[in-house]
Short mmCIF file of C-alpha atoms in Angstrom, two decimals:
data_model
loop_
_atom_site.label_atom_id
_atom_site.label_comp_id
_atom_site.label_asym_id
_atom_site.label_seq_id
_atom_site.Cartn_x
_atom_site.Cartn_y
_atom_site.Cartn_z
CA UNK A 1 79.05 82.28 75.77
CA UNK A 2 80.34 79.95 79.13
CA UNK A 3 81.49 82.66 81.80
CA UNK A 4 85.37 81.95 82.50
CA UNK A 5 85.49 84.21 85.67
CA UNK A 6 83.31 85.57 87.81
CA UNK A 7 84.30 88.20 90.63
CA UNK A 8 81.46 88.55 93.33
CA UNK A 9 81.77 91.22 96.06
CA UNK A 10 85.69 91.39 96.28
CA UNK A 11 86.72 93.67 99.04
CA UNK A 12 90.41 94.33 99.85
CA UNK A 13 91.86 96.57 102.29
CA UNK A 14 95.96 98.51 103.17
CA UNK A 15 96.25 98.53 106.75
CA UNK A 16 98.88 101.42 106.45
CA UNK A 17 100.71 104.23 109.35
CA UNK A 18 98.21 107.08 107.34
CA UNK A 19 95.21 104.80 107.91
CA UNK A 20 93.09 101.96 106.21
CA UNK A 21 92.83 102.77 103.08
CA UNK A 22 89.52 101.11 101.25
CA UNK A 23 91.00 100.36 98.01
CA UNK A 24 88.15 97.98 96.57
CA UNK A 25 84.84 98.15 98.22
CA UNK A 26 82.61 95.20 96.98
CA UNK A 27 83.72 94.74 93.09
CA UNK A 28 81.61 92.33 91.17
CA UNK A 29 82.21 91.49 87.28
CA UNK A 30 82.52 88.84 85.31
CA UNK A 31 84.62 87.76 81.79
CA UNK A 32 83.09 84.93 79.11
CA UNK A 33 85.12 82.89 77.12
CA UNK A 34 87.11 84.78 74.06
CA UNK A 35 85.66 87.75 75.47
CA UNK A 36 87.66 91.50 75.66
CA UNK A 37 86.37 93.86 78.44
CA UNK A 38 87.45 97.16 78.78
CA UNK A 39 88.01 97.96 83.21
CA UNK A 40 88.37 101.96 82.75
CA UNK A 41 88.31 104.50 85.75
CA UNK A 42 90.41 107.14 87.12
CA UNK A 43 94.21 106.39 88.73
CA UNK A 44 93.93 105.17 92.18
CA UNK A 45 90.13 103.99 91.70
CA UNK A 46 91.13 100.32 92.28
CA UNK A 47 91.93 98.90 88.37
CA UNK A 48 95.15 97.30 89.66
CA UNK A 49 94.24 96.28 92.70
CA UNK A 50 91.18 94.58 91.19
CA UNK A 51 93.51 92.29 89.10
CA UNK A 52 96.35 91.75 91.61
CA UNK A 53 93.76 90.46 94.17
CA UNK A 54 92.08 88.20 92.14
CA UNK A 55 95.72 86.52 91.60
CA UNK A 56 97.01 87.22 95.05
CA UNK A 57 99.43 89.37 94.40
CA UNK A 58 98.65 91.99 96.94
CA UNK A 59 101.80 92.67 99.27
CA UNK A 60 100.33 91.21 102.83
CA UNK A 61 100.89 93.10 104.92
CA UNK A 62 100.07 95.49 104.31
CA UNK A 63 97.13 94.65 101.66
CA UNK A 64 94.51 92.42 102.73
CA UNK A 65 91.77 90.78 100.89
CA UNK A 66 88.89 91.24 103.13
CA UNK A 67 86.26 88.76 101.65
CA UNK A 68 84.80 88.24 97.90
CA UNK A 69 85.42 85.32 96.00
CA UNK A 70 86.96 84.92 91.90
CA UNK A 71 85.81 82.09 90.49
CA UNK A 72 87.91 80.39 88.08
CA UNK A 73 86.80 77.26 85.86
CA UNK A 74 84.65 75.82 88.60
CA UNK A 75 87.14 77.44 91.98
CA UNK A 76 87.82 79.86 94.08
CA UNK A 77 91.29 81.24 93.26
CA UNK A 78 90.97 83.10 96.77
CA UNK A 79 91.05 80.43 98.35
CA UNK A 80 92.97 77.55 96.20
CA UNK A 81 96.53 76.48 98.11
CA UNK A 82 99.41 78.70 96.79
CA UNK A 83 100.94 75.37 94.93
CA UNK A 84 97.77 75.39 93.16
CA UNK A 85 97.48 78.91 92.16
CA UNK A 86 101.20 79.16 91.39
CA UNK A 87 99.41 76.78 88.65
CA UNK A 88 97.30 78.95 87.57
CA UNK A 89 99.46 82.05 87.59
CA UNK A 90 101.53 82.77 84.06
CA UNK A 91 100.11 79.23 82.87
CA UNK A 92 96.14 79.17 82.73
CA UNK A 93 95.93 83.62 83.41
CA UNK A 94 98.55 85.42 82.71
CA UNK A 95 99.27 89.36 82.97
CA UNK A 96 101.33 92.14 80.89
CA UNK A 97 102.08 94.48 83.87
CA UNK A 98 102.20 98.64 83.33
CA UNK A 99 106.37 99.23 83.22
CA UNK A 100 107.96 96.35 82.11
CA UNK A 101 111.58 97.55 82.46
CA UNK A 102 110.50 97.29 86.23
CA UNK A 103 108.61 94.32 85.80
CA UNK A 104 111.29 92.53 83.81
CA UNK A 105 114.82 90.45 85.84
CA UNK A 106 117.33 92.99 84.51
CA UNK A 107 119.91 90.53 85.06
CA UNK A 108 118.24 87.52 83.27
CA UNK A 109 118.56 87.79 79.55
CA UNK A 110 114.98 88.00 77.89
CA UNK A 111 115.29 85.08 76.19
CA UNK A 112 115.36 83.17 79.69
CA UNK A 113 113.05 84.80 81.41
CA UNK A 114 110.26 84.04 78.02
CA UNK A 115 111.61 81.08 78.62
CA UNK A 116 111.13 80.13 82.29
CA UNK A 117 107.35 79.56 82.43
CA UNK A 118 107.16 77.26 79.48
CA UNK A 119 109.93 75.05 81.97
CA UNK A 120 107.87 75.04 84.72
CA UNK A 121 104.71 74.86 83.83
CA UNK A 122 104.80 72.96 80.17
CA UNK A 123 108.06 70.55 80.85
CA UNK A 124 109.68 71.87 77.90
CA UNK A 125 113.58 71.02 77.80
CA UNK A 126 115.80 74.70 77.74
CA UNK A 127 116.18 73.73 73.92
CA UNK A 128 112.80 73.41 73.26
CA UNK A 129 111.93 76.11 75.17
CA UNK A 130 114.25 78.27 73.60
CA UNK A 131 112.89 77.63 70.15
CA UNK A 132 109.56 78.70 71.38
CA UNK A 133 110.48 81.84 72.76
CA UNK A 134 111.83 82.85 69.24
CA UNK A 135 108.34 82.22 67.13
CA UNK A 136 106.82 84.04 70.15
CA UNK A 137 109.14 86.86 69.90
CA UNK A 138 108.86 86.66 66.01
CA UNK A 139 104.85 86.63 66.12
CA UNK A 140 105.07 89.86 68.73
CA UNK A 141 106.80 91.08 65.56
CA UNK A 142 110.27 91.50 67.38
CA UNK A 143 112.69 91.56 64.65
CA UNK A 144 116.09 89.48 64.21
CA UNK A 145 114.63 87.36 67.68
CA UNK A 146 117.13 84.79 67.04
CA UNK A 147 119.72 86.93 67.57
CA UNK A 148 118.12 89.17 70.54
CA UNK A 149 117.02 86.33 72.94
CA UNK A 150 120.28 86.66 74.44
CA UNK A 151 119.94 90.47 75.50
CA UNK A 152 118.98 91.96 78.38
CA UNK A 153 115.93 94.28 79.40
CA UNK A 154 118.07 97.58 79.02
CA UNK A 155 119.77 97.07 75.91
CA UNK A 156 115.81 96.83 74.23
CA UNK A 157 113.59 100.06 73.87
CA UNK A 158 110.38 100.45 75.50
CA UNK A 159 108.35 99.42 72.71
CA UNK A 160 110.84 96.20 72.36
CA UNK A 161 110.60 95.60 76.31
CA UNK A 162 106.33 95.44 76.14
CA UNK A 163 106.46 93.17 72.85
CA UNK A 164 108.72 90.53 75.37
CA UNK A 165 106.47 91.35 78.31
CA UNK A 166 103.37 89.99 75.65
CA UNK A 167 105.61 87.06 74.95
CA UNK A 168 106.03 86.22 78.14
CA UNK A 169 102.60 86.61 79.21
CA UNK A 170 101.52 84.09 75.96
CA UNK A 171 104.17 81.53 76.35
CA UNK A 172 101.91 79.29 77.89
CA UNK A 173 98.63 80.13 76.06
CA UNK A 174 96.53 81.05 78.66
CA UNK A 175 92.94 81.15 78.90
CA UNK A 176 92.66 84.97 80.18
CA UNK A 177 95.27 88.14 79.33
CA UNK A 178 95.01 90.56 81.82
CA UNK A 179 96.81 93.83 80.16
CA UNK A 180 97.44 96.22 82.70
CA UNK A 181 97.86 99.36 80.84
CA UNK A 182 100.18 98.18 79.08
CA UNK A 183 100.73 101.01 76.72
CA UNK A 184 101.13 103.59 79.12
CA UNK A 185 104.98 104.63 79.15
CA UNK A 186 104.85 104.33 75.25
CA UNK A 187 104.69 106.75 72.61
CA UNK A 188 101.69 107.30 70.78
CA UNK A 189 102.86 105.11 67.39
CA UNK A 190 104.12 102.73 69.37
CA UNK A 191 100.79 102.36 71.89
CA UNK A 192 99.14 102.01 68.64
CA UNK A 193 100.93 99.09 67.57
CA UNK A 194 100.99 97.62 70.88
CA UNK A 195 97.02 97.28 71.00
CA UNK A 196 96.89 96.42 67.20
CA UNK A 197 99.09 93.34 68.55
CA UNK A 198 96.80 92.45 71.10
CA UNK A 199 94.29 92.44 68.96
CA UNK A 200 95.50 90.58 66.59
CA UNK A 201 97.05 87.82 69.02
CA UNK A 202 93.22 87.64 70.48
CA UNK A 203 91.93 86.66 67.16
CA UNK A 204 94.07 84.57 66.80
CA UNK A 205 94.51 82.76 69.64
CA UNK A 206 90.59 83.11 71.30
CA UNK A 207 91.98 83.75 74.31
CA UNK A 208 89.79 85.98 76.91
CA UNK A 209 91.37 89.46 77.82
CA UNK A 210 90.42 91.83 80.66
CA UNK A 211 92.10 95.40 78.95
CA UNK A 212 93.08 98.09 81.87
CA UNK A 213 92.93 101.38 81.31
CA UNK A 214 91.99 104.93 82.01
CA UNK A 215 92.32 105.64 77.84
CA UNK A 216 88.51 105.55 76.54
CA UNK A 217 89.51 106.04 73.14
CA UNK A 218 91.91 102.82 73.12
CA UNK A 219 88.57 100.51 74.93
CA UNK A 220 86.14 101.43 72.05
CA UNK A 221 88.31 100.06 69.59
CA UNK A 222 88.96 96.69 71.40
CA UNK A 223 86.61 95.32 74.07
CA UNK A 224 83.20 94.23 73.36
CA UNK A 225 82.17 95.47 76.96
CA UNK A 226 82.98 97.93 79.61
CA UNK A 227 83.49 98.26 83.34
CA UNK A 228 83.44 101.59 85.09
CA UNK A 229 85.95 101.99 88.23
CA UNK A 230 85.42 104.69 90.72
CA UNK A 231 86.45 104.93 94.17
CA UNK A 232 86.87 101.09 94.58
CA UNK A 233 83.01 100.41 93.10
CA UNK A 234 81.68 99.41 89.74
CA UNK A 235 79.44 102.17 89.08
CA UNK A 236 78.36 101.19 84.98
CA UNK A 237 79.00 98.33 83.17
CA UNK A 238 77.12 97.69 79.60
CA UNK A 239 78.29 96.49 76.15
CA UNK A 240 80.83 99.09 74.38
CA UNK A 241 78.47 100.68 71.71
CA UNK A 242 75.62 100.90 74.51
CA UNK A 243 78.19 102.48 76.57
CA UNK A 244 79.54 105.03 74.41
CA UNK A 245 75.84 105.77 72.90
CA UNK A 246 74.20 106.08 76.13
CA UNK A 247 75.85 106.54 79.48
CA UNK A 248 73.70 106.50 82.41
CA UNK A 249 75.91 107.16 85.07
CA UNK A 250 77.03 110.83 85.72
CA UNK A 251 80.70 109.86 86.09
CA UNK A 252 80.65 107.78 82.82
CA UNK A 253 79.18 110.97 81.19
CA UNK A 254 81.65 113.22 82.72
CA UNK A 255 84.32 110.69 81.15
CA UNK A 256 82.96 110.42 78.16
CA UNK A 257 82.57 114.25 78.07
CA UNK A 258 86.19 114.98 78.82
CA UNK A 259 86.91 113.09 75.10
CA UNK A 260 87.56 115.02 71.77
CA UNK A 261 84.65 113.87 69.06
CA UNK A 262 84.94 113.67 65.49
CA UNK A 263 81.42 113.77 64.65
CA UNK A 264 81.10 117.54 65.75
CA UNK A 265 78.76 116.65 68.12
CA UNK A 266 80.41 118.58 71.23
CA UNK A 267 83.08 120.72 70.33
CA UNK A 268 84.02 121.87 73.45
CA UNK A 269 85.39 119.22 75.73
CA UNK A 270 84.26 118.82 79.64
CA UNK A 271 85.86 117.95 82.83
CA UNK A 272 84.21 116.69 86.37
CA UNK A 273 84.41 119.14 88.60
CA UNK A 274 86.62 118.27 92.25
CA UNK A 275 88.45 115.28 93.15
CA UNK A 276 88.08 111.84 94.03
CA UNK A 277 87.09 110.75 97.16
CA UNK A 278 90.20 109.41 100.08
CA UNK A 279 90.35 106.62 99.85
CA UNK A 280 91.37 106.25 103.66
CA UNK A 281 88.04 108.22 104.64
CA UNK A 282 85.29 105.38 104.67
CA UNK A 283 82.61 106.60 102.29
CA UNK A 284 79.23 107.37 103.41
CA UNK A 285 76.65 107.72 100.56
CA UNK A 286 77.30 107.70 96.81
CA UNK A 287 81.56 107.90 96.42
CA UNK A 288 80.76 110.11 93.26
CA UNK A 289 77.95 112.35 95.18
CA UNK A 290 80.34 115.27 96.23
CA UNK A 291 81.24 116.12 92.17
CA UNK A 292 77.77 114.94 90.94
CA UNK A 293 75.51 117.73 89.54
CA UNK A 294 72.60 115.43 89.58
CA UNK A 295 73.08 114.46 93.24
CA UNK A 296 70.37 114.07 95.98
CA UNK A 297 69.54 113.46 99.46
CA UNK A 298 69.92 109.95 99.28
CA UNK A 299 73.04 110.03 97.27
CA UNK A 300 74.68 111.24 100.77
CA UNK A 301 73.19 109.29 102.65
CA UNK A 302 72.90 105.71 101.37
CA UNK A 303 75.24 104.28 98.50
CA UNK A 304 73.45 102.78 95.08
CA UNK A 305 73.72 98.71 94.48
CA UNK A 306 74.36 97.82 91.01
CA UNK A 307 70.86 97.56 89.37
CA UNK A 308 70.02 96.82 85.59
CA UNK A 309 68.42 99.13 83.73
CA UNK A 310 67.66 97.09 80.13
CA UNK A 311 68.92 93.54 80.35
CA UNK A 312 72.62 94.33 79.30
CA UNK A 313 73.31 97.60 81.19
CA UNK A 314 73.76 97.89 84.56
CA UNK A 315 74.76 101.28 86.92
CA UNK A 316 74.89 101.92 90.76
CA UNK A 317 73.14 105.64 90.62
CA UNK A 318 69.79 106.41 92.30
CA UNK A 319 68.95 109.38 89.75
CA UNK A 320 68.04 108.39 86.01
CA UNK A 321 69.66 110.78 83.38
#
């Protein structure tokens, strides 16, 4: 399968009062076409940033993108002018963002703002537009959208507010879906029927989506491949099933091990010992090394590139497990 994007070495950096805070530190991944991968790690190990880098979306100051390169149908999307990439942005990638009630105009009804991209970017007349943005809001499975597309963001529920957000985000059938935990201030039925939609809308439409997330149990249902966060690094990254059967990294088992099983294979559930590393503290050595249980000498001293261990599976760890 043609790769889409690829992400080589992206470093970015928030030059803040506290200190410089090292919020990615080298990530490299890439996404093929019609492809789902699954970018899972703890909060604050650089998920986020990962995504709102590649699309320039970093607040500079105080964020800066250091160096690394996203390479996007043949370009650099670093390093494209803004008119271009305002192109690319909402049109060719688009991206369903954690909270949509802040993420949403709350003076703009939701009709117009579902609307607005297809304007700019498509030439659609407001009528035409407007038409549109009620079979997308019916195919989110928004009921009565005809009559709703004049509402605004506070007079829909949470559930209703991410189904607009996905509208939005598909208006303009893009090539990639970023979904940036997008079921996170839901309930559980509701996150359910959130990633059943995704899903769904991927099938249908064959569009590539990169699925953020710190929920392990919602990535083995949907990606085909996984991308462990920690500290700013990629530390594993392997096919789902290869993942989940054998992790090779001591922080993938440790998240893995923190997971309830059905198969009665561990019935008492782990945690990882300490905390993650700060992030304003440069890190010398392995980032995981202070909680690993596995760790040596040269974990402290020297930190592990990304090596691949069987064709398909890559991890940055010098021990083998």
């Amino acid at each position: 399968m043609p790769t889409i994007l690829k992400v080589n070495d992206l470093v970015t950096k928030f030059y803040t009062p506290d200190g410089t805070v090292h919020a990615l530190n080298g990530i490299s991944f890439q996404l093929d076409e019609s492809e789902t991968i699954g970018i899972v790690g703890e909060s604050g190990c650089g998920k986020s940033v990962s995504m709102l880098s590649i699309l320039r979306l970093i607040p500079q100051p105080p964020g800066k993108i250091e160096r690394g390169e996203a390479i996007f149908d043949g370009r650099d999307l670093l390093s494209l002018p803004m008119d271009e990439l305002r192109h690319v942005r909402g049109f060719r990638i688009s991206m369903i963002f954690q909270e949509p009630m802040t993420s949403l105009n709350p003076v703009m009804t939701i009709g117009a703002q579902i609307a607005e991209p297809m304007i700019e970017h498509l030439g659609m007349t407001k009528d035409q537009a407007t038409d549109r943005t009620v079979e997308l809001l019916e195919l989110v499975g928004l009921p009565n959208p005809r009559d709703r597309i004049a509402d605004y963001p506070h007079q829909f529920s949470g559930g209703m507010r991410q189904r607009a957000m996905i509208a939005m985000a598909l208006s303009c059938n893009p090539q990639i879906l970023i979904a940036d935990e997008p079921t996170t201030a839901l309930d559980v039925t509701i996150q359910a029927q959130i990633v059943d939609l995704v899903n769904r809308l991927q099938d249908q439409l064959g569009m590539a989506v990169i699925w953020i997330t710190h929920d392990l149990g919602v990535v083995a249902r949907i990606v085909q491949r996984v991308v462990v966060f920690y500290a700013g690094y990629v530390v594993e990254a392997a096919q789902v099933k290869e993942l989940y059967a054998n992790p090779r990294h001591p922080y993938t088992v440790g998240l893995l091990g923190s997971l309830p099983r059905l198969d009665g294979k561990h019935s008492k559930l782990t945690g990882i010992e300490g905390v993650p590393p700060d992030m304003v503290e440069e890190i010398i050595g392995c980032p995981f090394a202070p909680r690993c249980l596995f760790v040596k000498d040269i974990c402290k001293e020297k930190n592990p590139t990304l090596r691949d261990i069987n064709g398909q599976h890559e991890i940055a760890c010098w021990v083998d497990i």
